[in-house]
Short mmCIF file of C-alpha atoms in Angstrom, two decimals:
data_model
loop_
_atom_site.label_atom_id
_atom_site.label_comp_id
_atom_site.label_asym_id
_atom_site.label_seq_id
_atom_site.Cartn_x
_atom_site.Cartn_y
_atom_site.Cartn_z
CA MET A 811 -19.77 7.80 -3.02
CA ASN A 812 -20.69 10.71 -0.75
CA LEU A 813 -18.75 13.96 -0.73
CA PHE A 814 -16.19 14.12 2.06
CA ASP A 815 -13.40 16.31 3.35
CA TYR A 816 -9.90 14.94 2.99
CA ILE A 817 -7.03 15.74 5.28
CA ARG A 818 -3.54 14.32 5.58
CA PRO A 819 -2.15 15.08 9.04
CA ALA A 820 1.61 15.20 9.45
CA THR A 821 1.81 13.83 12.98
CA LEU A 822 0.07 11.25 15.14
CA PRO A 823 -1.42 13.83 17.57
CA GLU A 824 -2.86 15.78 14.62
CA ALA A 825 -4.31 12.56 13.23
CA ILE A 826 -5.93 11.67 16.55
CA ALA A 827 -7.44 15.13 16.87
CA ALA A 828 -8.88 14.89 13.35
CA GLY A 829 -10.02 11.31 13.78
CA ALA A 830 -11.90 12.15 16.98
CA ARG A 831 -14.31 14.45 15.14
CA PRO A 832 -17.79 13.05 14.48
CA GLY A 833 -18.05 11.32 11.11
CA ALA A 834 -14.29 10.93 10.62
CA SER A 835 -12.71 7.74 9.28
CA TYR A 836 -9.05 6.82 9.08
CA LEU A 837 -7.72 5.79 5.68
CA ALA A 838 -4.45 3.91 5.17
CA GLY A 839 -4.21 1.49 2.23
CA GLY A 840 -7.80 2.27 1.26
CA THR A 841 -8.61 -1.21 -0.02
CA ALA A 842 -11.37 -1.74 2.55
CA LEU A 843 -12.73 1.74 3.26
CA LEU A 844 -12.91 2.90 -0.36
CA ASP A 845 -14.76 -0.27 -1.31
CA LEU A 846 -17.33 0.25 1.48
CA MET A 847 -17.75 3.91 0.45
CA LYS A 848 -18.41 2.90 -3.15
CA ILE A 849 -21.18 0.49 -2.16
CA GLY A 850 -22.74 2.99 0.23
CA VAL A 851 -22.00 1.13 3.47
CA ALA A 852 -19.44 3.67 4.76
CA HIS A 853 -20.06 7.39 4.33
CA PRO A 854 -17.51 9.33 6.33
CA GLY A 855 -17.81 13.11 6.40
CA GLN A 856 -14.07 13.38 6.77
CA VAL A 857 -11.37 11.01 5.60
CA VAL A 858 -8.17 11.25 7.62
CA ASP A 859 -5.33 9.87 5.50
CA ILE A 860 -2.80 8.36 7.92
CA SER A 861 -0.77 6.57 5.23
CA ARG A 862 2.18 8.96 5.53
CA LEU A 863 2.39 9.26 9.31
CA PRO A 864 6.06 8.86 10.26
CA GLY A 865 7.46 5.94 12.25
CA LEU A 866 4.59 3.47 11.81
CA ASP A 867 6.13 1.39 9.02
CA ARG A 868 8.82 -0.54 10.88
CA ILE A 869 9.27 -4.22 11.75
CA GLU A 870 11.38 -4.41 14.91
CA ARG A 871 12.80 -7.15 17.12
CA LEU A 872 12.65 -5.87 20.69
CA ASP A 873 15.32 -6.65 23.30
CA ASP A 874 13.19 -9.35 24.95
CA GLY A 875 12.66 -11.13 21.64
CA ALA A 876 9.19 -9.72 21.00
CA ILE A 877 8.38 -8.60 17.44
CA ARG A 878 6.75 -5.22 16.94
CA ILE A 879 5.13 -4.41 13.60
CA GLY A 880 4.06 -0.87 12.76
CA ALA A 881 0.45 -0.20 11.79
CA LEU A 882 1.36 0.97 8.29
CA VAL A 883 3.51 -2.01 7.28
CA ARG A 884 1.99 -3.29 4.06
CA ASN A 885 0.75 -6.89 4.08
CA ALA A 886 3.09 -7.90 1.23
CA ASP A 887 6.12 -6.31 2.89
CA LEU A 888 5.49 -8.14 6.16
CA ALA A 889 4.99 -11.51 4.46
CA ARG A 890 8.19 -11.03 2.45
CA ASP A 891 10.34 -9.76 5.32
CA PRO A 892 12.88 -12.60 5.65
CA GLY A 893 13.35 -12.21 9.41
CA PHE A 894 9.63 -12.08 10.09
CA ALA A 895 8.74 -14.94 7.76
CA ALA A 896 11.42 -17.10 9.42
CA ALA A 897 10.20 -16.29 12.94
CA CYS A 898 6.45 -16.50 12.25
CA PRO A 899 6.01 -18.60 9.10
CA ALA A 900 2.32 -19.34 9.65
CA VAL A 901 1.60 -15.62 9.81
CA ALA A 902 3.43 -15.06 6.52
CA GLU A 903 1.54 -17.98 5.00
CA ALA A 904 -1.80 -16.58 6.21
CA LEU A 905 -1.00 -13.14 4.82
CA LEU A 906 -0.15 -14.58 1.42
CA SER A 907 -3.38 -16.58 1.33
CA GLY A 908 -5.43 -13.40 1.70
CA ALA A 909 -6.74 -11.19 -1.11
CA SER A 910 -4.60 -10.63 -4.23
CA ALA A 911 -1.04 -9.44 -4.79
CA GLN A 912 -2.34 -5.96 -5.72
CA VAL A 913 -4.42 -5.67 -2.56
CA ARG A 914 -1.60 -7.01 -0.37
CA ASN A 915 0.75 -4.38 -1.83
CA ALA A 916 -1.60 -1.62 -0.65
CA ALA A 917 -3.32 -2.99 2.45
CA THR A 918 -1.73 -2.26 5.83
CA LEU A 919 -1.46 -4.23 9.05
CA ALA A 920 -3.92 -1.97 10.86
CA GLY A 921 -6.34 -1.93 7.93
CA ASN A 922 -6.37 -5.70 7.83
CA LEU A 923 -7.20 -5.90 11.54
CA MET A 924 -9.88 -3.19 11.23
CA GLN A 925 -11.67 -4.67 8.23
CA HIS A 926 -15.38 -5.33 8.53
CA THR A 927 -17.13 -8.62 7.95
CA ARG A 928 -17.77 -9.55 4.33
CA CYS A 929 -21.29 -10.75 5.17
CA ALA A 930 -23.33 -9.95 2.06
CA TYR A 931 -26.15 -8.53 4.16
CA PHE A 932 -23.74 -6.13 5.88
CA GLN A 933 -22.52 -5.06 2.44
CA ASP A 934 -26.03 -4.50 1.07
CA PRO A 935 -27.41 -1.20 2.40
CA HIS A 936 -30.95 -2.40 1.60
CA SER A 937 -30.73 -5.39 3.97
CA ALA A 938 -31.38 -5.21 7.70
CA CYS A 939 -28.10 -5.48 9.60
CA ASN A 940 -27.47 -4.87 13.29
CA ARG A 941 -23.79 -4.15 12.61
CA ARG A 942 -24.63 -1.34 10.20
CA ASN A 943 -27.71 -0.09 11.99
CA ALA A 944 -28.12 -1.03 15.65
CA GLY A 945 -31.47 -2.67 16.35
CA ALA A 946 -32.40 -3.09 12.69
CA GLY A 947 -32.38 -6.88 12.82
CA CYS A 948 -30.43 -9.41 10.76
CA ASP A 949 -31.50 -10.41 7.26
CA ALA A 950 -28.71 -12.98 7.10
CA ILE A 951 -30.70 -15.24 9.42
CA GLY A 952 -32.81 -17.39 7.16
CA GLY A 953 -30.95 -16.10 4.10
CA GLU A 954 -27.86 -17.31 2.24
CA THR A 955 -25.75 -18.53 5.12
CA ARG A 956 -23.15 -20.81 3.57
CA GLY A 957 -20.29 -18.61 4.77
CA HIS A 958 -21.68 -17.66 8.15
CA ALA A 959 -20.68 -18.49 11.71
CA VAL A 960 -21.00 -21.84 13.46
CA LEU A 961 -19.36 -20.74 16.72
CA GLY A 962 -20.00 -17.79 19.03
CA TRP A 963 -22.95 -16.37 17.07
CA SER A 964 -26.26 -15.04 18.34
CA ASP A 965 -29.55 -13.97 16.82
CA ALA A 966 -28.11 -10.44 16.71
CA CYS A 967 -25.34 -11.36 14.25
CA ILE A 968 -24.09 -14.50 12.51
CA ALA A 969 -21.28 -12.87 10.53
CA THR A 970 -17.70 -14.15 10.46
CA HIS A 971 -14.46 -12.22 10.68
CA PRO A 972 -12.76 -12.25 7.28
CA SER A 973 -9.06 -11.82 8.12
CA ASP A 974 -6.61 -14.67 7.49
CA PHE A 975 -3.78 -12.67 9.09
CA ALA A 976 -5.60 -12.39 12.43
CA VAL A 977 -5.99 -16.17 12.80
CA PRO A 978 -2.36 -17.13 13.58
CA LEU A 979 -1.91 -13.77 15.34
CA VAL A 980 -4.62 -14.60 17.88
CA ALA A 981 -3.08 -18.05 18.35
CA LEU A 982 0.27 -16.38 19.07
CA ASP A 983 -1.20 -14.04 21.73
CA ALA A 984 -0.60 -10.90 19.67
CA VAL A 985 -1.22 -7.56 21.40
CA VAL A 986 -2.65 -4.50 19.64
CA GLU A 987 -1.08 -1.14 20.50
CA ILE A 988 -3.66 1.65 20.34
CA ALA A 989 -3.21 5.43 20.53
CA GLY A 990 -6.00 7.89 21.19
CA PRO A 991 -7.09 11.15 22.81
CA ASP A 992 -6.66 9.59 26.27
CA GLY A 993 -3.20 8.20 25.55
CA PRO A 994 -1.88 4.80 24.50
CA ARG A 995 -3.22 1.42 25.60
CA ASP A 996 -2.64 -2.23 24.76
CA MET A 997 -5.29 -4.82 24.08
CA PRO A 998 -4.88 -8.56 23.38
CA LEU A 999 -5.98 -9.22 19.80
CA ALA A 1000 -8.10 -12.07 21.18
CA ASP A 1001 -10.28 -9.48 22.94
CA PHE A 1002 -10.23 -6.95 20.09
CA TYR A 1003 -13.23 -8.49 18.34
CA ALA A 1004 -16.22 -8.73 20.67
CA LEU A 1005 -18.56 -11.63 19.98
CA PRO A 1006 -22.24 -10.85 19.53
CA ASP A 1007 -24.53 -11.26 22.52
CA ALA A 1008 -28.30 -11.66 22.60
CA THR A 1009 -29.00 -8.11 21.47
CA THR A 1010 -25.78 -6.53 20.15
CA PRO A 1011 -23.69 -7.61 17.16
CA GLY A 1012 -20.20 -7.23 18.67
CA GLY A 1013 -17.23 -6.10 16.62
CA VAL A 1014 -14.39 -3.69 17.25
CA THR A 1015 -14.94 -0.94 19.79
CA LEU A 1016 -12.44 1.88 19.58
CA ALA A 1017 -13.16 5.29 21.10
CA PRO A 1018 -13.43 8.27 18.72
CA GLY A 1019 -9.93 9.20 17.58
CA GLU A 1020 -8.36 5.90 18.62
CA LEU A 1021 -6.26 4.06 16.06
CA ILE A 1022 -3.92 1.08 15.94
CA THR A 1023 -0.25 2.10 15.97
CA ALA A 1024 1.40 -1.32 16.12
CA LEU A 1025 1.01 -5.01 16.81
CA ARG A 1026 3.29 -6.89 19.17
CA LEU A 1027 4.05 -10.60 19.15
CA PRO A 1028 5.44 -11.91 22.44
CA PRO A 1029 8.90 -13.58 22.55
CA GLU A 1030 7.33 -17.09 22.65
CA ALA A 1031 5.84 -16.58 19.18
CA ALA A 1032 9.11 -17.38 17.41
CA GLY A 1033 9.37 -20.66 19.34
CA PHE A 1034 6.87 -22.27 16.95
CA ALA A 1035 8.83 -21.46 13.78
CA ALA A 1036 9.85 -25.04 13.01
CA ASN A 1037 6.31 -26.46 12.99
CA ALA A 1038 3.83 -23.85 11.83
CA ARG A 1039 1.19 -23.88 9.09
CA TYR A 1040 -1.92 -22.04 7.93
CA VAL A 1041 -4.42 -24.01 5.87
CA LYS A 1042 -7.34 -22.32 4.14
CA LEU A 1043 -10.35 -23.81 2.41
CA ARG A 1044 -12.22 -21.52 0.04
CA GLU A 1045 -14.57 -21.75 -2.91
CA ARG A 1046 -11.69 -21.31 -5.38
CA THR A 1047 -7.95 -21.80 -5.10
CA SER A 1048 -7.02 -18.14 -4.71
CA PHE A 1049 -8.42 -14.66 -4.04
CA ALA A 1050 -11.40 -15.71 -1.93
CA PHE A 1051 -12.29 -15.50 1.73
CA ALA A 1052 -11.99 -18.61 3.86
CA LEU A 1053 -14.96 -20.91 4.30
CA VAL A 1054 -12.85 -22.42 7.06
CA SER A 1055 -9.17 -21.98 7.82
CA ALA A 1056 -6.83 -23.11 10.59
CA ALA A 1057 -3.51 -22.00 11.97
CA ALA A 1058 -1.60 -24.75 13.75
CA MET A 1059 1.71 -24.24 15.53
CA LEU A 1060 3.60 -26.80 17.59
CA ARG A 1061 6.77 -26.82 19.63
CA ILE A 1062 8.04 -30.38 19.54
CA GLU A 1063 10.70 -31.58 22.00
CA ASP A 1064 11.91 -35.19 22.18
CA ASP A 1065 9.12 -36.25 19.80
CA ARG A 1066 6.44 -34.86 22.09
CA ILE A 1067 4.36 -31.71 21.85
CA ALA A 1068 5.73 -29.22 24.37
CA ALA A 1069 3.48 -26.33 23.33
CA ALA A 1070 0.58 -25.99 20.90
CA ARG A 1071 -1.37 -23.13 19.37
CA VAL A 1072 -4.44 -23.63 17.20
CA ALA A 1073 -6.98 -21.15 15.86
CA LEU A 1074 -9.80 -21.40 13.36
CA GLY A 1075 -10.81 -18.73 10.84
CA GLY A 1076 -14.08 -18.33 8.96
CA VAL A 1077 -16.20 -19.88 11.72
CA ALA A 1078 -16.93 -17.00 14.12
CA ALA A 1079 -16.87 -13.24 14.54
CA ARG A 1080 -13.28 -13.59 15.65
CA PRO A 1081 -10.47 -16.13 15.24
CA TRP A 1082 -11.49 -19.07 17.40
CA ARG A 1083 -9.21 -20.63 19.99
CA SER A 1084 -9.83 -23.42 22.48
CA SER A 1085 -7.68 -23.74 25.59
CA ALA A 1086 -9.00 -27.30 26.01
CA ALA A 1087 -7.81 -28.28 22.53
CA GLU A 1088 -4.35 -26.83 23.09
CA ALA A 1089 -4.09 -28.45 26.53
CA ALA A 1090 -5.03 -31.84 25.07
CA LEU A 1091 -2.08 -31.67 22.69
CA ILE A 1092 0.56 -30.97 25.36
CA GLY A 1093 2.71 -34.00 26.13
CA ALA A 1094 1.25 -36.08 23.31
CA THR A 1095 3.18 -37.72 20.51
CA PRO A 1096 2.15 -35.96 17.28
CA GLY A 1097 -0.28 -38.14 15.33
CA THR A 1098 -3.72 -38.37 13.82
CA ASP A 1099 -5.47 -39.65 16.96
CA ILE A 1100 -4.47 -36.75 19.19
CA PHE A 1101 -5.01 -34.25 16.35
CA GLU A 1102 -8.57 -35.51 15.89
CA THR A 1103 -9.18 -35.25 19.64
CA ALA A 1104 -7.97 -31.63 19.54
CA ALA A 1105 -10.09 -30.96 16.47
CA ASP A 1106 -13.21 -32.21 18.25
CA LEU A 1107 -12.46 -29.85 21.13
CA MET A 1108 -11.96 -26.91 18.73
CA VAL A 1109 -15.57 -27.17 17.53
CA LYS A 1110 -17.13 -27.99 20.89
CA GLY A 1111 -20.40 -26.11 21.20
CA ALA A 1112 -20.58 -25.39 17.46
CA ALA A 1113 -24.04 -25.05 15.92
CA ALA A 1114 -25.25 -24.20 12.46
CA SER A 1115 -26.58 -20.64 12.12
CA GLY A 1116 -28.39 -21.61 8.93
CA ASP A 1117 -27.53 -23.80 6.00
CA ASN A 1118 -23.93 -24.16 7.15
CA GLY A 1119 -23.74 -27.21 9.39
CA PHE A 1120 -21.18 -28.67 6.98
CA LYS A 1121 -18.68 -26.11 8.26
CA ILE A 1122 -18.50 -27.88 11.62
CA ALA A 1123 -17.23 -31.12 10.08
CA LEU A 1124 -15.05 -29.07 7.76
CA ALA A 1125 -13.51 -27.15 10.67
CA ARG A 1126 -12.67 -30.43 12.39
CA ARG A 1127 -10.97 -31.77 9.28
CA ILE A 1128 -9.09 -28.55 8.51
CA THR A 1129 -7.81 -28.49 12.09
CA THR A 1130 -6.54 -32.06 11.75
CA ARG A 1131 -4.96 -31.23 8.39
CA ALA A 1132 -3.25 -28.11 9.71
CA LEU A 1133 -1.87 -29.96 12.74
CA THR A 1134 -0.65 -32.80 10.48
CA LEU A 1135 1.11 -30.34 8.18
CA ALA A 1136 2.60 -28.43 11.12
CA ALA A 1137 3.93 -31.65 12.64
CA ALA A 1138 5.56 -32.49 9.29
CA GLY A 1139 7.55 -29.26 9.58
CA THR A 1140 7.50 -25.74 8.20
CA PRO A 1141 8.35 -25.80 4.47
CA ALA A 1142 11.95 -25.02 3.63
CA ARG A 1143 10.91 -22.40 1.12
CA MET A 1144 9.41 -19.35 2.76
CA PRO A 1145 7.21 -17.65 2.02
CA ALA A 1146 5.49 -20.88 1.15
CA LEU A 1147 2.93 -21.21 -1.57
CA PRO A 1148 -0.21 -20.92 0.56
CA ALA A 1149 -1.24 -24.42 1.46
CA SER A 1150 -4.27 -25.69 -0.40
CA VAL A 1151 -6.40 -28.38 1.14
CA PHE A 1152 -6.58 -29.91 -2.31
CA ALA A 1153 -2.88 -30.67 -2.14
CA PRO A 1154 -1.67 -33.96 -0.67
CA VAL A 1155 -1.32 -33.98 3.13
CA THR A 1156 2.43 -34.18 2.80
CA GLY A 1157 4.73 -33.98 -0.16
CA THR A 1158 6.02 -31.42 -2.56
CA ALA A 1159 2.79 -29.72 -3.58
CA SER A 1160 1.80 -28.53 -0.14
CA HIS A 1161 5.40 -27.86 0.82
CA ALA A 1162 6.40 -26.12 -2.41
CA MET B 100 -12.43 24.08 -2.68
CA THR B 101 -9.97 22.92 -5.31
CA LEU B 102 -7.51 20.20 -4.46
CA SER B 103 -4.27 19.87 -6.39
CA ILE B 104 -2.06 16.88 -6.92
CA THR B 105 1.03 16.11 -8.94
CA LEU B 106 1.63 12.74 -10.52
CA VAL B 107 4.56 11.54 -12.58
CA VAL B 108 2.96 9.18 -15.09
CA ASN B 109 5.25 7.20 -17.37
CA GLY B 110 7.94 9.80 -16.74
CA ASP B 111 5.78 12.85 -17.50
CA ARG B 112 4.73 15.26 -14.77
CA HIS B 113 1.01 16.06 -14.52
CA ASP B 114 -0.49 18.72 -12.26
CA VAL B 115 -4.15 17.93 -11.75
CA SER B 116 -6.73 19.95 -9.85
CA LEU B 117 -9.70 18.07 -8.45
CA GLN B 118 -13.16 19.47 -7.77
CA ASP B 119 -13.57 17.23 -4.74
CA ALA B 120 -11.77 14.41 -2.93
CA ARG B 121 -13.59 11.49 -4.54
CA PRO B 122 -11.70 10.66 -7.76
CA THR B 123 -9.58 7.53 -7.66
CA LEU B 124 -6.23 7.20 -9.34
CA LEU B 125 -8.06 5.23 -12.05
CA ASP B 126 -10.49 8.10 -12.69
CA VAL B 127 -7.68 10.64 -12.90
CA LEU B 128 -5.59 8.52 -15.27
CA ARG B 129 -8.50 7.92 -17.63
CA ASP B 130 -10.60 11.08 -17.41
CA ARG B 131 -8.10 13.81 -16.56
CA ILE B 132 -4.80 12.66 -18.05
CA GLY B 133 -6.40 10.83 -20.98
CA LEU B 134 -4.60 7.53 -20.56
CA THR B 135 -7.44 5.10 -21.20
CA GLY B 136 -5.28 1.97 -21.46
CA THR B 137 -5.93 1.33 -17.79
CA LYS B 138 -9.40 -0.21 -17.68
CA LYS B 139 -12.30 0.10 -15.29
CA GLY B 140 -13.80 -3.34 -14.77
CA CYS B 141 -15.43 -3.95 -11.40
CA ASP B 142 -14.18 -0.70 -9.78
CA ARG B 143 -13.94 -2.64 -6.48
CA GLY B 144 -10.50 -4.25 -6.56
CA GLN B 145 -11.77 -7.66 -7.57
CA CYS B 146 -10.95 -7.90 -11.29
CA GLY B 147 -7.50 -6.33 -11.64
CA ALA B 148 -8.26 -4.56 -14.97
CA CYS B 149 -7.05 -1.28 -13.43
CA THR B 150 -3.66 -2.59 -12.27
CA VAL B 151 -0.87 -0.01 -12.48
CA LEU B 152 2.51 0.36 -10.80
CA VAL B 153 2.68 2.97 -8.04
CA ASP B 154 6.32 3.61 -7.11
CA GLY B 155 7.10 0.28 -8.77
CA ARG B 156 4.45 -1.79 -6.95
CA ARG B 157 1.37 -3.23 -8.63
CA VAL B 158 -1.87 -1.98 -7.09
CA ASN B 159 -5.54 -1.57 -8.02
CA ALA B 160 -5.90 2.02 -9.26
CA CYS B 161 -9.64 1.85 -8.46
CA LEU B 162 -8.92 1.42 -4.74
CA SER B 163 -6.49 4.34 -4.47
CA LEU B 164 -7.84 7.82 -3.89
CA ALA B 165 -5.93 10.10 -6.24
CA LEU B 166 -5.14 12.37 -3.29
CA THR B 167 -3.38 9.57 -1.43
CA VAL B 168 -0.89 9.02 -4.26
CA ASP B 169 -0.03 12.71 -4.67
CA GLY B 170 3.62 12.89 -5.74
CA ALA B 171 3.87 9.23 -6.74
CA ASP B 172 5.58 7.74 -9.75
CA ILE B 173 2.97 5.86 -11.81
CA THR B 174 3.55 3.40 -14.63
CA THR B 175 0.63 2.45 -16.86
CA ILE B 176 0.38 0.17 -19.89
CA GLU B 177 1.14 3.19 -22.11
CA GLY B 178 4.53 3.53 -20.44
CA LEU B 179 5.91 0.08 -21.16
CA ALA B 180 6.88 0.09 -24.83
CA THR B 181 9.85 2.03 -26.17
CA GLY B 182 8.56 3.65 -29.35
CA ASP B 183 7.42 0.77 -31.57
CA ASP B 184 9.38 -1.79 -29.57
CA LEU B 185 7.09 -3.69 -27.25
CA HIS B 186 8.12 -4.39 -23.67
CA PRO B 187 9.15 -8.07 -23.27
CA VAL B 188 5.98 -8.79 -21.28
CA GLN B 189 3.84 -7.31 -24.06
CA SER B 190 5.72 -9.37 -26.68
CA ALA B 191 5.24 -12.50 -24.60
CA PHE B 192 1.46 -11.95 -24.35
CA VAL B 193 1.33 -11.66 -28.15
CA ALA B 194 3.55 -14.69 -28.70
CA CYS B 195 1.70 -16.89 -26.19
CA ASP B 196 -1.87 -15.89 -27.07
CA GLY B 197 -2.35 -14.43 -23.60
CA PHE B 198 -5.67 -12.76 -24.40
CA GLN B 199 -8.84 -12.98 -26.44
CA CYS B 200 -11.06 -9.88 -26.17
CA GLY B 201 -8.24 -7.83 -24.66
CA TYR B 202 -10.17 -5.86 -22.05
CA CYS B 203 -8.30 -7.32 -19.07
CA THR B 204 -4.97 -7.37 -20.92
CA PRO B 205 -3.48 -4.02 -19.78
CA GLY B 206 -4.13 -5.04 -16.18
CA GLN B 207 -2.78 -8.56 -16.79
CA ILE B 208 0.40 -7.17 -18.33
CA MET B 209 0.96 -4.58 -15.59
CA SER B 210 0.33 -7.26 -12.98
CA ALA B 211 2.82 -9.56 -14.71
CA VAL B 212 5.43 -6.79 -14.74
CA GLY B 213 4.85 -6.36 -11.01
CA LEU B 214 4.97 -10.11 -10.37
CA ILE B 215 8.27 -10.51 -12.20
CA ALA B 216 9.76 -7.55 -10.29
CA GLU B 217 8.65 -9.09 -6.99
CA GLY B 218 10.66 -12.16 -7.92
CA ASP B 219 8.73 -14.64 -5.77
CA ALA B 220 7.25 -16.93 -8.38
CA GLY B 221 10.28 -18.36 -10.14
CA THR B 222 9.39 -20.76 -12.94
CA ASP B 223 6.68 -22.61 -11.01
CA PRO B 224 3.39 -22.25 -12.96
CA GLU B 225 1.43 -22.82 -9.73
CA ARG B 226 3.12 -19.84 -8.10
CA ILE B 227 2.53 -17.73 -11.20
CA ARG B 228 -1.17 -18.61 -11.20
CA GLU B 229 -1.35 -17.72 -7.51
CA GLY B 230 0.52 -14.46 -8.10
CA MET B 231 -1.78 -13.53 -11.00
CA SER B 232 -5.03 -14.37 -9.18
CA GLY B 233 -5.89 -10.70 -8.73
CA ASN B 234 -6.51 -10.44 -12.48
CA ILE B 235 -9.65 -12.01 -13.86
CA CYS B 236 -9.96 -12.92 -17.54
CA ARG B 237 -13.55 -13.61 -18.51
CA CYS B 238 -12.39 -15.11 -21.81
CA ALA B 239 -10.39 -17.55 -19.65
CA ALA B 240 -7.10 -17.09 -21.49
CA TYR B 241 -5.36 -18.27 -18.34
CA PRO B 242 -3.16 -20.97 -19.94
CA GLY B 243 -1.80 -18.37 -22.38
CA ILE B 244 -1.36 -15.80 -19.61
CA THR B 245 0.63 -18.22 -17.46
CA ALA B 246 2.75 -19.19 -20.47
CA ALA B 247 3.28 -15.50 -21.28
CA VAL B 248 4.50 -14.68 -17.79
CA LEU B 249 6.94 -17.61 -17.92
CA ASP B 250 8.09 -16.58 -21.40
CA ALA B 251 8.47 -12.92 -20.41
CA GLN B 252 10.45 -13.84 -17.34
CA ALA B 253 12.83 -15.87 -19.49
CA ARG B 254 13.14 -13.02 -22.03
CA LEU B 255 13.92 -10.52 -19.29
CA ALA B 256 16.48 -12.85 -17.70
CA ASP B 257 18.09 -13.33 -21.14
CA SER B 258 18.28 -9.62 -21.84
CA GLU B 259 19.78 -9.04 -18.38
CA ARG B 260 22.47 -11.61 -19.17
CA THR B 261 23.13 -10.03 -22.58
CA ASN B 262 23.30 -6.52 -21.18
CA GLY B 263 24.77 -7.57 -17.91
#
């Protein structure tokens, strides 16, 4: 790890001023940044510890029914907050399927959203990586690509976004609140992660000094509470990143789907939504046929970026499974045990 | 420049001065305070051998800069027993054969203490396995570890009833 200066500003304006200096990095829970510093991928000259900034650790219900979550709310605290878990059960389920209990106790909302891809070539300073070093090329292409993208990738970057949390959040139209030297601004989480284009790798673009202060879920988000699930397939049952995951949320009225939200994780450089898939579900009676139609639409345009064509079929099946589980109803016990695809489609194990 | 922090570790106050900002909580516990029960395994938050309680919550000491936990209340494996009387979670690991080589054990036990305090798992072995997944045991003593957590939880509930 390189030598660095450490400062702990007392106020948000002081933090922004410090964070705007060249070579500065914000540190909150530390579970992502410290790891990248240890492996030589991140080498900030100055670490700005924002973990004790006041007022950023609250979960609030706004007057219009929106939910506002402070940037420094720890992942475990959000998942366990009874009001939040009841309103947004698929988000709680996604949070609990990520990382380990120790990491979730430390990691913050903003840190989760700001985490970098876990592409092994990004994490290896000796590999060429356009994300780490613009114009260097991409050693992932033609390499070990089992976990890489099948949607929205380019020859500049085939990495996937690793967050489980962000998947249902994008489906629920979450908005990121950002503060910076030029004042506050909002950005839809769906636009927060730029996809790669022909020459650039995409990713998060914040101006120097900008940081996330909160995340807002619109009032409609809580309308999906009765039929919401997050299903994650990974190489082992726990403490692994998703090969493919899906958030599925339905509002069912008179046995028909009145509103639908679906997003895939592990398949692209951001959580993947399809307006066509969601539109296809509206008005339909919940059932396997319509879920499979929606699943086909979710992966429309998908293409292998290497030895990962299996993820396209997998994404279709995980979408169908998540929709089937959502239609069966949110489990009575929340937070749920994160749903495993190895559990039966319905029944006690996946609803424990 | 010298940086100073204060930690309360297992009830004892320690003032530590650091040469630079890099040491983690794990480094300070082991190399500066001399409490080597907390183990360094992967040093990247993946194995759980360094699990300690910070203000009552289980975290990976290897992923916490010491400076960020300045002023915190830390509990390590050395702080669990009362004299020669083992903590109920320690007794349960002995009774249930929850280890083989022992290297991961301090982290497993601290993680189990945290898990039981969180109160989410109940008596469902599947939830306990999920809740303990941040602690790797390369000897694969997992059946004993799960049994130990269940046993410890029952012992703690019993002692609460007795003392209650």
